[in-house]
Amino acid sequence: MELPGDSHVHSEFSWDTGGPDSAAAGRMTLTCERAAAIGLRALIFTEHVDLDSWITDPDDVMGHQTPMYREGRFHPLRFQADRYFEAIDRCRLAFPDLRILAGIEYGQPHRSDDRVADVVDLTALDRVNGSLHTLPFRDDRAEPNTMFRHLPAADVMWAYLEEIPRMIASSSSFSVFTHIDYAVRSWPVATEGPFDPARFEEGFRGAMRAIAHSGRALELNTRRLGAWQVQWWAEEGGREVTFGSDAHDPTKLANGFPEAALLAESVGFQPGSRPEDPWRRR
Ligand SMILES: [Zn+2]
Ligand SMILES: [Zn+2]
């Protein structure tokens, strides 16, 4: 089976790799080399765009010493769109056989659609992935990993799932909802035991219905992909899926894609005409 395109890839232009002036410089080129080596035909560089800062605990901050952490808040680096598009153009010239698409992973679009044009022209992008990384917390926002330290775990999960329909209803700038299980990444296994999706089934299904009714695709994020996600998405009327490794490092590109493609196929999703197209089911 041919691998689907990787629709969720980060390079040095994402703040959580360090940015284009850090040791991550050149990662976009290395990622394209990797794509060519593994026979991937298409990839979309979806760099983080997060317009607002959020509350964080020092323990949750990558590296602890980052200048992005100041006085209890995390301030993500601004996306450098001009340099990003230049790098995309260079890679297209260097890898003519690879389909290299431009995109962003836009965090909390429902909070900043009125300001995003100051950072990037969305119409210049091939793909906008919408992601939910922060939730309401103490009249402000915080990531689930911080909130799990201060609130009952189930409350954080429900807050995450209940925010999704609000994000869907209040933004028109994104076409794919990414990593619906984002909060599960920081689920407190030590105190709660392994995460059981059945405990939150109604919340996941409700969120999926909202995404499906809006006509958007659901990303199958292969950092962790349970069969339940694919099954419930199909049962709730989902018509399209994309495949995203969420790689921040070239070696993670298209990780788990053969298994994810088989899962999608098993509930009726079929490839489109181009490798970057979402897979559809009737
Ligand atoms: Zn994300
Ligand atoms: Zn990502």
mmCIF file of C-alpha atoms and ligand atoms in Angstrom:
data_model
loop_
_atom_site.group_PDB
_atom_site.id
_atom_site.type_symbol
_atom_site.label_atom_id
_atom_site.label_comp_id
_atom_site.label_asym_id
_atom_site.label_seq_id
_atom_site.Cartn_x
_atom_site.Cartn_y
_atom_site.Cartn_z
ATOM 1 C CA MET A 1 0.000 0.000 0.000
ATOM 2 C CA GLU A 2 1.267 3.455 -0.852
ATOM 3 C CA LEU A 3 1.724 5.713 2.149
ATOM 4 C CA PRO A 4 -0.664 8.661 2.447
ATOM 5 C CA GLY A 5 0.986 12.092 2.508
ATOM 6 C CA ASP A 6 2.074 13.315 5.931
ATOM 7 C CA SER A 7 -0.248 16.237 6.697
ATOM 8 C CA HIS A 8 1.262 17.306 10.006
ATOM 9 C CA VAL A 9 5.008 17.945 10.034
ATOM 10 C CA HIS A 10 7.071 20.535 11.923
ATOM 11 C CA SER A 11 10.426 22.058 11.018
ATOM 12 C CA GLU A 12 12.707 24.735 12.471
ATOM 13 C CA PHE A 13 9.883 27.217 11.863
ATOM 14 C CA SER A 14 7.879 25.807 14.773
ATOM 15 C CA TRP A 15 8.628 27.405 18.133
ATOM 16 C CA ASP A 16 8.856 24.058 19.921
ATOM 17 C CA THR A 17 11.824 22.978 17.812
ATOM 18 C CA GLY A 18 13.656 26.166 18.872
ATOM 19 C CA GLY A 19 13.032 28.361 15.842
ATOM 20 C CA PRO A 20 14.988 29.067 12.632
ATOM 21 C CA ASP A 21 17.929 30.658 14.469
ATOM 22 C CA SER A 22 18.446 27.679 16.771
ATOM 23 C CA ALA A 23 20.224 24.350 16.369
ATOM 24 C CA ALA A 24 17.078 23.180 14.560
ATOM 25 C CA ALA A 25 17.982 25.266 11.480
ATOM 26 C CA GLY A 26 17.972 23.090 8.367
ATOM 27 C CA ARG A 27 15.446 20.601 9.695
ATOM 28 C CA MET A 28 13.018 21.257 6.848
ATOM 29 C CA THR A 29 15.656 20.153 4.329
ATOM 30 C CA LEU A 30 16.557 17.093 6.406
ATOM 31 C CA THR A 31 12.879 16.182 6.629
ATOM 32 C CA CYS A 32 12.526 16.367 2.836
ATOM 33 C CA GLU A 33 15.592 14.120 2.487
ATOM 34 C CA ARG A 34 13.956 11.666 4.839
ATOM 35 C CA ALA A 35 10.698 11.772 2.863
ATOM 36 C CA ALA A 36 12.563 10.937 -0.336
ATOM 37 C CA ALA A 37 14.421 8.119 1.424
ATOM 38 C CA ILE A 38 11.262 6.406 2.725
ATOM 39 C CA GLY A 39 9.245 6.865 -0.466
ATOM 40 C CA LEU A 40 6.766 9.409 0.889
ATOM 41 C CA ARG A 41 5.261 11.349 -2.021
ATOM 42 C CA ALA A 42 3.838 14.371 -0.193
ATOM 43 C CA LEU A 43 4.228 16.251 3.059
ATOM 44 C CA ILE A 44 2.783 19.407 4.529
ATOM 45 C CA PHE A 45 4.871 21.563 6.847
ATOM 46 C CA THR A 46 2.302 22.697 9.394
ATOM 47 C CA GLU A 47 4.186 25.045 11.684
ATOM 48 C CA HIS A 48 2.831 26.245 15.001
ATOM 49 C CA VAL A 49 0.962 29.523 15.005
ATOM 50 C CA ASP A 50 -0.135 30.457 18.526
ATOM 51 C CA LEU A 51 -0.992 34.107 18.991
ATOM 52 C CA ASP A 52 -1.511 34.228 22.751
ATOM 53 C CA SER A 53 0.526 33.341 25.811
ATOM 54 C CA TRP A 54 -0.778 31.027 28.547
ATOM 55 C CA ILE A 55 -0.300 30.117 32.188
ATOM 56 C CA THR A 56 2.209 27.376 32.802
ATOM 57 C CA ASP A 57 4.043 25.713 35.659
ATOM 58 C CA PRO A 58 7.848 25.909 35.493
ATOM 59 C CA ASP A 59 7.924 22.088 35.515
ATOM 60 C CA ASP A 60 5.948 21.967 32.278
ATOM 61 C CA VAL A 61 8.295 24.189 30.309
ATOM 62 C CA MET A 62 10.595 22.510 27.852
ATOM 63 C CA GLY A 63 14.192 22.901 28.895
ATOM 64 C CA HIS A 64 13.201 25.107 31.879
ATOM 65 C CA GLN A 65 15.577 27.798 30.608
ATOM 66 C CA THR A 66 13.708 28.919 27.522
ATOM 67 C CA PRO A 67 13.238 32.684 27.134
ATOM 68 C CA MET A 68 9.679 31.847 26.079
ATOM 69 C CA TYR A 69 8.908 31.214 29.780
ATOM 70 C CA ARG A 70 8.539 34.431 31.736
ATOM 71 C CA GLU A 71 6.842 34.963 35.110
ATOM 72 C CA GLY A 72 4.550 31.962 35.079
ATOM 73 C CA ARG A 73 3.520 32.336 31.461
ATOM 74 C CA PHE A 74 4.566 30.742 28.221
ATOM 75 C CA HIS A 75 5.081 33.116 25.283
ATOM 76 C CA PRO A 76 5.512 31.114 22.056
ATOM 77 C CA LEU A 77 7.880 32.557 19.452
ATOM 78 C CA ARG A 78 6.153 34.386 16.636
ATOM 79 C CA PHE A 79 5.915 32.410 13.393
ATOM 80 C CA GLN A 80 8.261 33.933 10.765
ATOM 81 C CA ALA A 81 6.120 33.518 7.676
ATOM 82 C CA ASP A 82 8.441 35.205 5.162
ATOM 83 C CA ARG A 83 11.417 33.047 6.046
ATOM 84 C CA TYR A 84 9.194 29.966 6.134
ATOM 85 C CA PHE A 85 7.902 30.518 2.588
ATOM 86 C CA GLU A 86 11.465 31.126 1.357
ATOM 87 C CA ALA A 87 12.545 27.816 2.883
ATOM 88 C CA ILE A 88 9.557 26.027 1.300
ATOM 89 C CA ASP A 89 10.547 27.438 -2.114
ATOM 90 C CA ARG A 90 14.151 26.279 -1.657
ATOM 91 C CA CYS A 91 12.995 22.766 -0.744
ATOM 92 C CA ARG A 92 10.645 22.597 -3.748
ATOM 93 C CA LEU A 93 13.607 23.388 -6.009
ATOM 94 C CA ALA A 94 15.871 20.889 -4.272
ATOM 95 C CA PHE A 95 13.287 18.054 -4.199
ATOM 96 C CA PRO A 96 11.324 18.330 -7.453
ATOM 97 C CA ASP A 97 9.841 14.826 -7.144
ATOM 98 C CA LEU A 98 8.345 15.473 -3.720
ATOM 99 C CA ARG A 99 5.069 17.316 -3.210
ATOM 100 C CA ILE A 100 5.906 19.905 -0.536
ATOM 101 C CA LEU A 101 2.921 21.844 0.731
ATOM 102 C CA ALA A 102 2.684 24.894 2.980
ATOM 103 C CA GLY A 103 0.539 24.918 6.076
ATOM 104 C CA ILE A 104 0.231 25.809 9.719
ATOM 105 C CA GLU A 105 -0.966 24.177 12.911
ATOM 106 C CA TYR A 106 -3.105 26.990 14.210
ATOM 107 C CA GLY A 107 -3.712 26.787 17.943
ATOM 108 C CA GLN A 108 -7.045 28.007 19.377
ATOM 109 C CA PRO A 109 -8.255 29.571 16.106
ATOM 110 C CA HIS A 110 -11.553 30.507 17.745
ATOM 111 C CA ARG A 111 -9.606 32.877 20.022
ATOM 112 C CA SER A 112 -7.624 34.754 17.412
ATOM 113 C CA ASP A 113 -9.166 34.633 13.939
ATOM 114 C CA ASP A 114 -9.469 38.430 14.034
ATOM 115 C CA ARG A 115 -5.676 38.799 14.431
ATOM 116 C CA VAL A 116 -4.102 35.900 12.560
ATOM 117 C CA ALA A 117 -3.693 37.859 9.302
ATOM 118 C CA ASP A 118 -1.058 39.990 11.108
ATOM 119 C CA VAL A 119 1.118 36.864 11.308
ATOM 120 C CA VAL A 120 0.371 34.899 8.151
ATOM 121 C CA ASP A 121 -1.814 35.167 5.070
ATOM 122 C CA LEU A 122 -4.017 32.090 5.395
ATOM 123 C CA THR A 123 -4.918 32.225 1.702
ATOM 124 C CA ALA A 124 -1.257 31.555 0.834
ATOM 125 C CA LEU A 125 -1.416 28.176 2.604
ATOM 126 C CA ASP A 126 -2.368 24.760 1.247
ATOM 127 C CA ARG A 127 -3.590 23.456 4.605
ATOM 128 C CA VAL A 128 -4.653 24.883 7.962
ATOM 129 C CA ASN A 129 -4.770 22.339 10.769
ATOM 130 C CA GLY A 130 -6.771 23.589 13.748
ATOM 131 C CA SER A 131 -5.573 22.444 17.124
ATOM 132 C CA LEU A 132 -6.709 22.871 20.683
ATOM 133 C CA HIS A 133 -3.752 23.104 23.053
ATOM 134 C CA THR A 134 -5.061 25.386 25.814
ATOM 135 C CA LEU A 135 -8.283 25.513 27.823
ATOM 136 C CA PRO A 136 -9.954 28.043 30.111
ATOM 137 C CA PHE A 137 -8.138 28.070 33.459
ATOM 138 C CA ARG A 138 -8.312 30.693 36.241
ATOM 139 C CA ASP A 139 -9.854 33.372 33.985
ATOM 140 C CA ASP A 140 -6.991 32.689 31.595
ATOM 141 C CA ARG A 141 -5.747 29.688 29.568
ATOM 142 C CA ALA A 142 -3.432 26.757 30.293
ATOM 143 C CA GLU A 143 -2.388 23.503 28.676
ATOM 144 C CA PRO A 144 -3.844 20.207 29.921
ATOM 145 C CA ASN A 145 -0.490 19.109 31.398
ATOM 146 C CA THR A 146 -0.542 22.104 33.744
ATOM 147 C CA MET A 147 -4.238 21.695 34.527
ATOM 148 C CA PHE A 148 -3.906 17.995 35.398
ATOM 149 C CA ARG A 149 -1.648 19.089 38.271
ATOM 150 C CA HIS A 150 -4.333 21.350 39.743
ATOM 151 C CA LEU A 151 -7.715 19.823 38.861
ATOM 152 C CA PRO A 152 -9.383 16.383 38.899
ATOM 153 C CA ALA A 153 -8.275 14.501 35.793
ATOM 154 C CA ALA A 154 -11.805 13.837 34.563
ATOM 155 C CA ASP A 155 -12.640 17.566 34.784
ATOM 156 C CA VAL A 156 -9.706 18.397 32.505
ATOM 157 C CA MET A 157 -10.723 15.762 29.956
ATOM 158 C CA TRP A 158 -14.335 16.969 29.918
ATOM 159 C CA ALA A 159 -13.207 20.593 29.614
ATOM 160 C CA TYR A 160 -11.124 19.592 26.598
ATOM 161 C CA LEU A 161 -13.925 17.697 24.887
ATOM 162 C CA GLU A 162 -16.503 20.400 25.589
ATOM 163 C CA GLU A 163 -14.283 23.130 24.146
ATOM 164 C CA ILE A 164 -14.048 21.377 20.764
ATOM 165 C CA PRO A 165 -17.614 22.171 19.587
ATOM 166 C CA ARG A 166 -17.064 25.801 20.644
ATOM 167 C CA MET A 167 -13.888 25.959 18.585
ATOM 168 C CA ILE A 168 -15.670 24.395 15.613
ATOM 169 C CA ALA A 169 -18.580 26.845 15.821
ATOM 170 C CA SER A 170 -16.472 29.974 16.315
ATOM 171 C CA SER A 171 -13.801 29.722 13.629
ATOM 172 C CA SER A 172 -13.885 29.273 9.886
ATOM 173 C CA SER A 173 -10.142 29.376 9.298
ATOM 174 C CA PHE A 174 -9.205 25.687 9.511
ATOM 175 C CA SER A 175 -10.237 22.596 7.568
ATOM 176 C CA VAL A 176 -8.807 19.757 9.674
ATOM 177 C CA PHE A 177 -9.123 19.136 13.411
ATOM 178 C CA THR A 178 -5.852 17.719 14.734
ATOM 179 C CA HIS A 179 -5.027 15.322 17.575
ATOM 180 C CA ILE A 180 -8.429 15.020 19.261
ATOM 181 C CA ASP A 181 -6.636 13.041 21.983
ATOM 182 C CA TYR A 182 -4.208 15.875 22.765
ATOM 183 C CA ALA A 183 -5.123 15.960 26.482
ATOM 184 C CA VAL A 184 -4.520 12.207 26.703
ATOM 185 C CA ARG A 185 -0.817 12.829 26.069
ATOM 186 C CA SER A 186 -0.498 14.228 29.594
ATOM 187 C CA TRP A 187 -3.112 12.000 31.276
ATOM 188 C CA PRO A 188 -1.844 11.315 34.843
ATOM 189 C CA VAL A 189 -1.307 7.560 34.584
ATOM 190 C CA ALA A 190 0.437 7.414 37.976
ATOM 191 C CA THR A 191 -2.704 8.451 39.866
ATOM 192 C CA GLU A 192 -5.485 7.529 37.395
ATOM 193 C CA GLY A 193 -4.161 4.395 35.739
ATOM 194 C CA PRO A 194 -4.082 3.883 31.987
ATOM 195 C CA PHE A 195 -6.382 6.132 29.975
ATOM 196 C CA ASP A 196 -9.684 4.450 29.088
ATOM 197 C CA PRO A 197 -11.471 6.196 26.208
ATOM 198 C CA ALA A 198 -14.750 4.436 27.097
ATOM 199 C CA ARG A 199 -14.946 6.664 30.205
ATOM 200 C CA PHE A 200 -15.258 9.715 27.951
ATOM 201 C CA GLU A 201 -16.966 8.106 24.976
ATOM 202 C CA GLU A 202 -19.923 10.509 24.903
ATOM 203 C CA GLY A 203 -17.574 13.497 24.978
ATOM 204 C CA PHE A 204 -15.416 12.195 22.149
ATOM 205 C CA ARG A 205 -18.470 11.284 20.086
ATOM 206 C CA GLY A 206 -20.066 14.698 20.658
ATOM 207 C CA ALA A 207 -16.874 16.453 19.618
ATOM 208 C CA MET A 208 -16.626 14.252 16.536
ATOM 209 C CA ARG A 209 -20.234 15.002 15.572
ATOM 210 C CA ALA A 210 -19.498 18.725 15.725
ATOM 211 C CA ILE A 211 -16.396 18.300 13.549
ATOM 212 C CA ALA A 212 -18.210 16.053 11.072
ATOM 213 C CA HIS A 213 -21.272 18.318 10.777
ATOM 214 C CA SER A 214 -19.013 21.273 10.001
ATOM 215 C CA GLY A 215 -17.645 19.346 7.002
ATOM 216 C CA ARG A 216 -14.119 19.207 8.391
ATOM 217 C CA ALA A 217 -11.687 16.330 8.327
ATOM 218 C CA LEU A 218 -10.354 14.605 11.424
ATOM 219 C CA GLU A 219 -6.630 14.031 11.562
ATOM 220 C CA LEU A 220 -5.458 10.585 12.544
ATOM 221 C CA ASN A 221 -2.461 11.624 14.607
ATOM 222 C CA THR A 222 -0.101 8.688 14.680
ATOM 223 C CA ARG A 223 1.818 9.660 17.805
ATOM 224 C CA ARG A 224 -0.825 7.472 19.385
ATOM 225 C CA LEU A 225 -3.784 6.201 17.434
ATOM 226 C CA GLY A 226 -6.433 3.976 18.942
ATOM 227 C CA ALA A 227 -8.769 2.002 16.684
ATOM 228 C CA TRP A 228 -11.623 3.577 18.688
ATOM 229 C CA GLN A 229 -10.866 6.990 17.176
ATOM 230 C CA VAL A 230 -11.283 5.764 13.630
ATOM 231 C CA GLN A 231 -14.329 3.649 14.486
ATOM 232 C CA TRP A 232 -16.187 6.392 16.376
ATOM 233 C CA TRP A 233 -15.347 8.988 13.720
ATOM 234 C CA ALA A 234 -16.906 6.828 11.011
ATOM 235 C CA GLU A 235 -19.952 6.068 13.197
ATOM 236 C CA GLU A 236 -20.507 9.759 13.950
ATOM 237 C CA GLY A 237 -20.644 10.641 10.273
ATOM 238 C CA GLY A 238 -17.039 11.633 9.613
ATOM 239 C CA ARG A 239 -16.365 11.796 5.879
ATOM 240 C CA GLU A 240 -12.666 12.649 5.675
ATOM 241 C CA VAL A 241 -9.445 11.805 7.472
ATOM 242 C CA THR A 242 -5.901 13.061 7.109
ATOM 243 C CA PHE A 243 -2.771 11.361 8.386
ATOM 244 C CA GLY A 244 -0.361 13.277 10.605
ATOM 245 C CA SER A 245 2.797 12.065 12.298
ATOM 246 C CA ASP A 246 3.240 15.367 14.164
ATOM 247 C CA ALA A 247 6.967 14.836 13.594
ATOM 248 C CA HIS A 248 9.240 17.498 15.057
ATOM 249 C CA ASP A 249 12.256 15.460 14.007
ATOM 250 C CA PRO A 250 12.882 13.922 10.545
ATOM 251 C CA THR A 251 13.168 10.380 11.903
ATOM 252 C CA LYS A 252 9.526 10.512 13.065
ATOM 253 C CA LEU A 253 8.139 11.358 9.635
ATOM 254 C CA ALA A 254 5.176 9.140 8.639
ATOM 255 C CA ASN A 255 5.628 7.015 11.758
ATOM 256 C CA GLY A 256 2.856 4.457 12.104
ATOM 257 C CA PHE A 257 1.306 5.285 8.722
ATOM 258 C CA PRO A 258 0.919 1.719 7.389
ATOM 259 C CA GLU A 259 -1.116 0.763 10.477
ATOM 260 C CA ALA A 260 -3.154 3.993 10.376
ATOM 261 C CA ALA A 261 -3.927 3.524 6.678
ATOM 262 C CA LEU A 262 -5.138 -0.030 7.330
ATOM 263 C CA LEU A 263 -7.379 1.200 10.155
ATOM 264 C CA ALA A 264 -8.859 3.921 7.947
ATOM 265 C CA GLU A 265 -9.386 1.475 5.118
ATOM 266 C CA SER A 266 -11.110 -0.984 7.445
ATOM 267 C CA VAL A 267 -13.977 1.472 8.026
ATOM 268 C CA GLY A 268 -14.256 2.525 4.394
ATOM 269 C CA PHE A 269 -11.914 5.476 3.885
ATOM 270 C CA GLN A 270 -10.250 5.598 0.452
ATOM 271 C CA PRO A 271 -7.339 7.646 -0.902
ATOM 272 C CA GLY A 272 -7.994 10.731 -3.044
ATOM 273 C CA SER A 273 -6.344 11.447 -6.369
ATOM 274 C CA ARG A 274 -3.322 13.266 -4.926
ATOM 275 C CA PRO A 275 -1.221 11.848 -2.067
ATOM 276 C CA GLU A 276 -1.913 14.893 0.128
ATOM 277 C CA ASP A 277 -5.703 14.692 -0.314
ATOM 278 C CA PRO A 278 -7.769 13.639 2.677
ATOM 279 C CA TRP A 279 -9.077 10.074 2.470
ATOM 280 C CA ARG A 280 -12.851 9.977 2.037
ATOM 281 C CA ARG A 281 -15.703 7.617 2.706
ATOM 282 C CA ARG A 282 -19.206 7.795 1.343
HETATM 283 ZN ZN ZN B 1 -0.416 20.155 18.415
HETATM 284 ZN ZN ZN B 2 1.949 19.454 15.838
#
